[in-house]
Coordinates of C-alpha atoms and ligand atoms in Angstrom, one line a residue:
M1 CA -28.7 -18.5 -28.4
A2 CA -28.1 -18.9 -32.1
V3 CA -24.5 -19.9 -32.8
K4 CA -23.1 -19.5 -36.3
K5 CA -21.1 -22.4 -37.6
L6 CA -17.4 -22.1 -38.6
R7 CA -16.0 -24.7 -41.0
P8 CA -12.3 -24.4 -41.9
I9 CA -11.9 -27.2 -44.5
R10 CA -13.6 -27.4 -47.8
W11 CA -13.3 -29.9 -50.7
T12 CA -14.6 -28.7 -54.0
R13 CA -14.0 -30.6 -57.3
G14 CA -10.7 -32.1 -56.4
I15 CA -9.3 -29.1 -54.6
V16 CA -8.8 -28.6 -50.8
Y17 CA -9.5 -25.1 -49.5
L18 CA -8.3 -24.3 -46.0
L19 CA -9.0 -21.3 -43.9
E20 CA -5.6 -19.7 -43.2
Q21 CA -5.4 -20.1 -39.5
R22 CA -2.1 -18.3 -39.2
D23 CA -3.9 -15.1 -40.2
L24 CA -6.7 -15.4 -37.6
P25 CA -8.2 -13.5 -35.9
F26 CA -7.3 -10.5 -38.1
R27 CA -8.0 -11.8 -41.6
E28 CA -10.2 -14.6 -43.1
K29 CA -8.3 -15.8 -46.1
W30 CA -8.7 -19.1 -47.9
V31 CA -5.8 -21.1 -49.2
K32 CA -6.2 -23.2 -52.3
C33 CA -4.3 -26.6 -52.2
D34 CA -4.3 -28.3 -55.6
T35 CA -1.3 -30.6 -55.1
V36 CA -0.5 -33.1 -52.4
E37 CA 2.6 -31.1 -51.6
K38 CA 0.5 -28.0 -50.9
V39 CA -1.7 -30.0 -48.6
A40 CA 1.3 -31.5 -46.8
K41 CA 2.9 -28.0 -46.4
A42 CA -0.4 -26.6 -45.1
I43 CA -0.4 -29.2 -42.3
E44 CA 3.3 -28.8 -41.5
E45 CA 3.2 -25.0 -41.5
M46 CA -0.1 -24.8 -39.5
T47 CA -2.4 -23.3 -42.0
V48 CA -4.6 -26.1 -40.7
R49 CA -4.0 -27.6 -37.2
G50 CA -5.8 -29.5 -34.5
A51 CA -5.7 -33.3 -34.3
P52 CA -9.0 -34.2 -36.1
A53 CA -8.6 -31.3 -38.6
I54 CA -5.2 -32.5 -39.8
G55 CA -6.6 -36.1 -40.1
I56 CA -9.4 -34.8 -42.3
T57 CA -7.1 -32.6 -44.4
A58 CA -4.7 -35.5 -44.9
A59 CA -7.6 -37.7 -46.1
Y60 CA -8.6 -35.0 -48.6
G61 CA -4.9 -34.8 -49.6
V62 CA -5.0 -38.5 -50.5
A63 CA -8.3 -38.0 -52.4
L64 CA -6.7 -35.1 -54.2
G65 CA -3.6 -37.2 -55.2
A66 CA -6.1 -39.8 -56.5
V67 CA -8.4 -37.6 -58.5
R68 CA -5.5 -35.6 -60.0
S69 CA -3.6 -38.7 -61.1
K70 CA -3.6 -38.9 -64.9
S71 CA -2.5 -42.5 -65.1
K72 CA -4.6 -45.0 -67.0
N73 CA -2.6 -47.9 -65.5
T74 CA -3.8 -49.2 -62.1
A75 CA -0.3 -50.0 -60.7
V76 CA 0.9 -46.5 -61.6
F77 CA -2.3 -44.9 -60.2
E78 CA -1.8 -46.8 -56.9
K79 CA 1.8 -45.7 -56.8
H80 CA 0.7 -42.1 -57.1
V81 CA -1.8 -42.5 -54.2
G82 CA 0.7 -44.4 -52.2
K83 CA 3.3 -41.6 -52.6
A84 CA 0.7 -39.1 -51.4
I85 CA 0.1 -41.2 -48.3
V86 CA 3.8 -41.5 -47.6
R87 CA 4.3 -37.7 -47.9
L88 CA 1.3 -36.9 -45.7
R89 CA 2.5 -39.3 -43.0
R90 CA 5.7 -37.2 -42.7
T91 CA 3.9 -33.9 -41.8
R92 CA 3.3 -34.0 -38.0
P93 CA 4.1 -36.9 -35.7
T94 CA 2.1 -36.5 -32.5
A95 CA -1.6 -36.4 -33.3
V96 CA -2.7 -39.9 -34.0
N97 CA -5.8 -38.8 -36.0
L98 CA -3.5 -38.1 -39.0
F99 CA -2.3 -41.7 -39.1
W100 CA -5.7 -43.0 -38.4
A101 CA -7.1 -41.1 -41.4
L102 CA -4.3 -42.1 -43.6
D103 CA -4.6 -45.8 -42.6
R104 CA -8.3 -45.6 -43.4
M105 CA -7.6 -44.1 -46.9
E106 CA -4.9 -46.8 -47.5
E107 CA -7.4 -49.5 -46.5
C108 CA -10.0 -48.0 -48.8
L109 CA -7.5 -48.1 -51.7
K110 CA -6.8 -51.8 -51.0
V111 CA -10.5 -52.6 -51.0
V112 CA -11.3 -50.9 -54.3
S113 CA -8.1 -51.8 -56.1
V114 CA -10.0 -54.3 -58.3
L115 CA -12.2 -51.6 -59.7
P116 CA -11.6 -49.4 -62.7
I117 CA -9.5 -46.3 -61.9
A118 CA -12.4 -43.9 -62.2
E119 CA -14.3 -45.8 -59.6
Q120 CA -11.3 -46.0 -57.3
K121 CA -11.1 -42.2 -57.5
Q122 CA -14.8 -41.9 -56.6
A123 CA -14.4 -44.3 -53.7
L124 CA -11.4 -42.4 -52.3
E125 CA -13.1 -39.1 -52.6
K126 CA -16.2 -40.5 -50.8
E127 CA -14.0 -42.0 -48.1
A128 CA -12.4 -38.6 -47.3
I129 CA -15.8 -36.8 -47.3
D130 CA -17.1 -39.5 -45.0
I131 CA -14.2 -39.0 -42.6
H132 CA -15.1 -35.3 -42.6
L133 CA -18.8 -35.8 -42.1
E134 CA -18.3 -38.5 -39.4
D135 CA -16.0 -36.1 -37.5
E136 CA -18.8 -33.5 -37.5
A137 CA -21.2 -36.1 -36.0
L138 CA -18.5 -37.2 -33.4
C139 CA -18.2 -33.5 -32.3
N140 CA -21.9 -33.3 -31.7
R141 CA -21.8 -36.3 -29.5
L142 CA -18.7 -35.0 -27.6
G143 CA -20.5 -31.7 -27.1
E144 CA -23.5 -33.4 -25.6
H145 CA -21.6 -35.5 -23.2
G146 CA -19.2 -32.7 -22.3
A147 CA -22.0 -30.2 -21.7
K148 CA -23.4 -32.6 -19.0
L149 CA -20.1 -32.5 -17.1
L150 CA -20.1 -28.8 -17.3
A151 CA -23.7 -28.5 -16.1
S152 CA -22.9 -27.0 -12.7
A153 CA -19.8 -25.0 -13.8
K154 CA -19.8 -21.3 -14.2
N155 CA -16.2 -20.7 -15.0
V156 CA -14.5 -23.1 -17.3
L157 CA -10.8 -22.9 -18.3
T158 CA -9.6 -24.2 -21.6
H159 CA -6.2 -24.5 -23.3
C160 CA -5.2 -24.4 -27.0
N161 CA -7.8 -24.5 -29.7
T162 CA -10.3 -27.4 -29.7
G163 CA -13.2 -25.9 -31.6
A164 CA -14.4 -25.9 -35.1
L165 CA -11.0 -24.7 -36.4
A166 CA -9.5 -27.9 -35.0
T167 CA -12.0 -30.4 -36.2
G168 CA -14.7 -31.2 -38.8
G169 CA -17.5 -30.0 -36.6
D170 CA -18.0 -27.9 -33.5
G171 CA -14.9 -29.2 -31.8
T172 CA -14.0 -31.5 -28.9
A173 CA -13.5 -29.7 -25.6
L174 CA -14.9 -26.4 -27.0
A175 CA -17.9 -28.3 -28.3
A176 CA -18.9 -29.0 -24.6
I177 CA -18.7 -25.3 -24.0
T178 CA -20.6 -24.3 -27.2
H179 CA -23.3 -27.0 -26.6
A180 CA -23.8 -25.7 -23.0
A181 CA -24.0 -22.2 -24.4
R182 CA -26.7 -23.3 -26.9
K183 CA -28.8 -24.3 -24.0
N184 CA -28.6 -20.8 -22.8
K185 CA -26.3 -21.7 -20.0
K186 CA -24.4 -18.6 -18.7
L187 CA -20.9 -20.0 -19.0
H188 CA -17.9 -17.9 -18.7
V189 CA -14.6 -19.2 -20.3
W190 CA -11.1 -18.5 -19.3
V191 CA -9.1 -18.8 -22.6
D192 CA -5.4 -19.6 -22.1
E193 CA -3.4 -17.7 -24.6
T194 CA -1.3 -21.0 -25.2
R195 CA 2.3 -20.0 -25.7
P196 CA 4.2 -20.2 -27.9
Y197 CA 2.0 -20.5 -30.9
L198 CA -1.0 -18.7 -29.3
Q199 CA -3.8 -20.9 -30.5
G200 CA -5.8 -19.7 -27.5
A201 CA -5.3 -16.0 -28.1
R202 CA -5.7 -16.2 -31.8
L203 CA -8.1 -19.0 -32.5
T204 CA -10.1 -20.0 -29.3
A205 CA -10.8 -16.3 -28.6
Y206 CA -11.9 -15.9 -32.2
E207 CA -14.2 -18.9 -31.9
V208 CA -15.8 -18.1 -28.6
A209 CA -16.3 -14.5 -29.7
H210 CA -17.9 -15.8 -32.9
A211 CA -20.2 -18.0 -30.9
G212 CA -21.1 -15.1 -28.6
I213 CA -19.8 -16.8 -25.4
D214 CA -18.7 -14.7 -22.5
F215 CA -14.9 -15.1 -22.0
H216 CA -11.7 -13.5 -20.9
L217 CA -8.3 -14.2 -22.4
I218 CA -5.5 -14.9 -20.0
T219 CA -1.8 -15.6 -20.3
D220 CA -0.9 -19.2 -19.4
N221 CA 0.8 -18.2 -16.1
M222 CA -2.4 -16.7 -14.7
A223 CA -4.2 -20.0 -14.4
A224 CA -2.9 -21.1 -11.0
S225 CA -3.8 -17.8 -9.4
L226 CA -7.4 -18.0 -10.8
M227 CA -7.7 -21.5 -9.4
K228 CA -6.5 -20.4 -6.0
Q229 CA -9.1 -17.6 -6.0
R230 CA -11.8 -20.3 -6.8
K231 CA -12.5 -18.7 -10.1
V232 CA -12.2 -21.9 -12.1
D233 CA -14.8 -24.6 -11.6
A234 CA -13.6 -27.0 -14.3
I235 CA -10.9 -27.4 -16.9
I236 CA -11.5 -29.0 -20.2
V237 CA -9.0 -29.7 -23.0
G238 CA -8.7 -31.7 -26.2
A239 CA -6.1 -34.4 -27.0
D240 CA -3.7 -35.3 -29.8
R241 CA -3.2 -38.9 -28.7
I242 CA -4.6 -40.8 -25.7
V243 CA -2.9 -44.1 -24.9
A244 CA -4.0 -47.2 -23.1
N245 CA -3.5 -46.0 -19.5
G246 CA -5.2 -42.7 -20.2
D247 CA -1.9 -40.7 -20.6
T248 CA -2.8 -37.9 -23.0
A249 CA -0.6 -35.9 -25.3
N250 CA -2.0 -32.4 -25.8
K251 CA -0.7 -28.9 -26.4
I252 CA 2.3 -27.9 -24.3
G253 CA 1.1 -26.5 -21.0
T254 CA -1.7 -29.0 -20.6
Y255 CA 0.3 -31.1 -18.0
A256 CA 0.9 -28.0 -15.9
L257 CA -2.8 -27.3 -15.8
A258 CA -3.6 -30.8 -14.7
V259 CA -1.1 -30.6 -11.9
M260 CA -2.6 -27.3 -10.7
A261 CA -6.1 -28.6 -11.0
K262 CA -5.2 -31.6 -8.8
A263 CA -3.6 -29.2 -6.2
H264 CA -6.8 -27.1 -6.1
G265 CA -9.4 -30.0 -6.3
I266 CA -10.7 -28.9 -9.7
P267 CA -12.0 -31.5 -12.2
F268 CA -9.8 -31.9 -15.2
Y269 CA -11.5 -33.2 -18.3
V270 CA -10.2 -34.4 -21.7
S271 CA -12.5 -34.5 -24.6
A272 CA -11.6 -36.3 -27.9
P273 CA -13.2 -38.7 -30.4
T274 CA -12.1 -42.3 -30.3
T275 CA -10.1 -41.5 -33.5
T276 CA -7.6 -39.9 -31.0
L277 CA -7.1 -43.2 -29.1
D278 CA -4.0 -45.1 -29.6
L279 CA -4.3 -48.2 -27.4
T280 CA -1.3 -49.8 -29.1
K281 CA 0.8 -47.7 -26.7
K282 CA 0.9 -48.7 -23.0
N283 CA 1.8 -45.3 -21.6
G284 CA 2.7 -41.7 -22.6
D285 CA 6.5 -42.3 -22.7
E286 CA 5.9 -44.1 -26.0
I287 CA 4.4 -41.0 -27.7
E288 CA 6.6 -39.0 -30.1
I289 CA 6.5 -35.4 -29.2
E290 CA 6.9 -33.0 -32.1
Q291 CA 9.7 -30.4 -31.8
R292 CA 9.0 -27.2 -33.7
N293 CA 10.9 -24.3 -35.1
P294 CA 12.7 -22.2 -32.5
K295 CA 11.5 -19.1 -34.2
E296 CA 8.0 -19.8 -32.8
V297 CA 9.5 -19.0 -29.4
T298 CA 11.9 -16.2 -30.3
H299 CA 9.6 -14.6 -32.9
P300 CA 5.9 -15.1 -32.0
Q301 CA 3.8 -13.9 -34.9
G302 CA 7.0 -12.8 -36.6
I303 CA 7.9 -10.3 -33.9
A304 CA 11.3 -10.7 -32.4
I305 CA 11.1 -10.8 -28.6
T306 CA 14.6 -12.0 -28.1
K307 CA 17.8 -12.9 -30.0
E308 CA 17.3 -15.4 -32.7
S309 CA 20.7 -16.9 -31.8
Y310 CA 19.6 -18.0 -28.3
P311 CA 19.1 -21.8 -27.9
V312 CA 15.5 -22.7 -27.7
Y313 CA 13.5 -25.8 -26.6
N314 CA 10.1 -26.0 -28.4
P315 CA 8.1 -29.1 -27.9
A316 CA 4.6 -28.7 -29.3
F317 CA 3.0 -31.1 -26.9
D318 CA 3.3 -32.6 -23.4
V319 CA 1.8 -35.7 -21.8
T320 CA -0.6 -35.5 -18.9
P321 CA -0.7 -38.7 -16.9
G322 CA -4.0 -40.5 -16.9
K323 CA -4.1 -40.4 -13.1
L324 CA -4.5 -36.6 -13.2
I325 CA -7.5 -36.8 -15.5
T326 CA -10.9 -36.8 -13.8
A327 CA -12.7 -38.1 -16.9
I328 CA -12.1 -38.6 -20.6
I329 CA -15.1 -37.7 -22.8
L330 CA -15.4 -39.8 -25.9
E331 CA -18.3 -39.9 -28.4
T332 CA -19.4 -43.2 -26.9
G333 CA -19.7 -41.6 -23.4
I334 CA -17.6 -40.7 -20.4
C335 CA -14.7 -42.8 -19.4
R336 CA -13.1 -42.9 -15.9
S337 CA -10.2 -44.6 -14.3
P338 CA -9.1 -47.4 -14.7
Y339 CA -8.6 -46.2 -18.2
Q340 CA -7.1 -49.5 -19.4
K341 CA -10.5 -51.0 -19.1
S342 CA -12.9 -48.0 -19.9
L343 CA -11.0 -46.9 -23.0
G344 CA -10.8 -50.4 -24.4
Q345 CA -14.5 -50.8 -23.9
A346 CA -15.3 -47.5 -25.5
L347 CA -13.1 -48.4 -28.6
A348 CA -15.0 -51.7 -28.9
V349 CA -18.3 -49.8 -28.8
A350 CA -17.1 -47.3 -31.4
K351 CA -15.9 -50.1 -33.7
K352 CA -19.2 -51.9 -33.4
E353 CA -21.1 -48.7 -34.3
S354 CA -19.0 -48.1 -37.4
M355 CA -19.7 -51.6 -38.8
Ligands
LIG1 O1 -0.3 -27.8 -32.6 P1 -1.7 -27.8 -32.8 O2 -2.4 -26.5 -32.9 O3 -2.2 -28.7 -33.9 O4 -2.2 -28.5 -31.4 C1 -3.6 -28.7 -31.2 C2 -3.9 -29.2 -29.9 O5 -3.1 -29.6 -29.1 C3 -5.4 -29.5 -29.6 O6 -5.6 -29.2 -28.2 C4 -5.7 -30.9 -29.9 O7 -5.4 -31.2 -31.3 C5 -7.1 -31.2 -29.7 S1 -8.1 -30.4 -31.0 C6 -9.6 -30.9 -31.1

């Protein structure tokens, strides 16, 4: 089956163009970001979202800050770029890919600081493009490894959006599904709508439809019943941050799925590039969970479903304990428990590969 490619982030002559994800699946509109502030707002307000995608966008935001700086003085130029990095760090706290990408841009700036400003600009632009291209390659590898785990599954359930819209390539968890479909495997996907922000209903449904994959959209509260009826063979999700013991922050609702999967003896897989690993944290309690605007709950898609004055709790993510995860798919291969050991080894391999 020929599957058309979706690519939501573009960099053209010092400008970041983002596919407006808040308008999907109804309208394909591109947003032009020609200032660091516009890039930062696009991340905060979810024009672009998904852990790898916000890392890539932030890297381009730094490149944009660099190429648009008019300063002829190195110290002032570096101050401009440094300010861009500080601003972009304040956008969203949970997905570690954002910080990974910004650290890498910061490191690049340090390395090239002895060069003339024009060359520093070129180097920072190249670094952001490399981050983007590398993520596309990581997605391919994730897709290949993940597709193997799904080889015998007919019905796969996924949560949130982990495809091309969330990354620089074909995705993380969704790449396993699209790669399996490319091999003509007759997979059927249960797409969780993913309350409250509806990434599943709006984005994953759009992506699987775009790819021509058989699917049904379900509300999140239908998953347990499908599992009981043996209509789910495997669950695969992405990640925003995976810590040393395998505890994984991902879209709110992921933890409930993992508990249900355990109760029904269904394998529960997490797929993410090693750029999503944060082995500096021992366990999931150390992960900062982003709290979002109450209106996302009271007014989904701008439509009031209850009174705006009601108190709301709206964490964007939850943490699934590593012990509920059957395997973590990384670009280096498949990791299993004990994660302290397997994730550490995988990261060492990834670091060696990048040298
Ligand atoms: O709030 P979002 O839409 O940025 O959350 C995205 C998710 O939780 C994804 O599952 C995660 O980033 C993995 S994407 C490859």
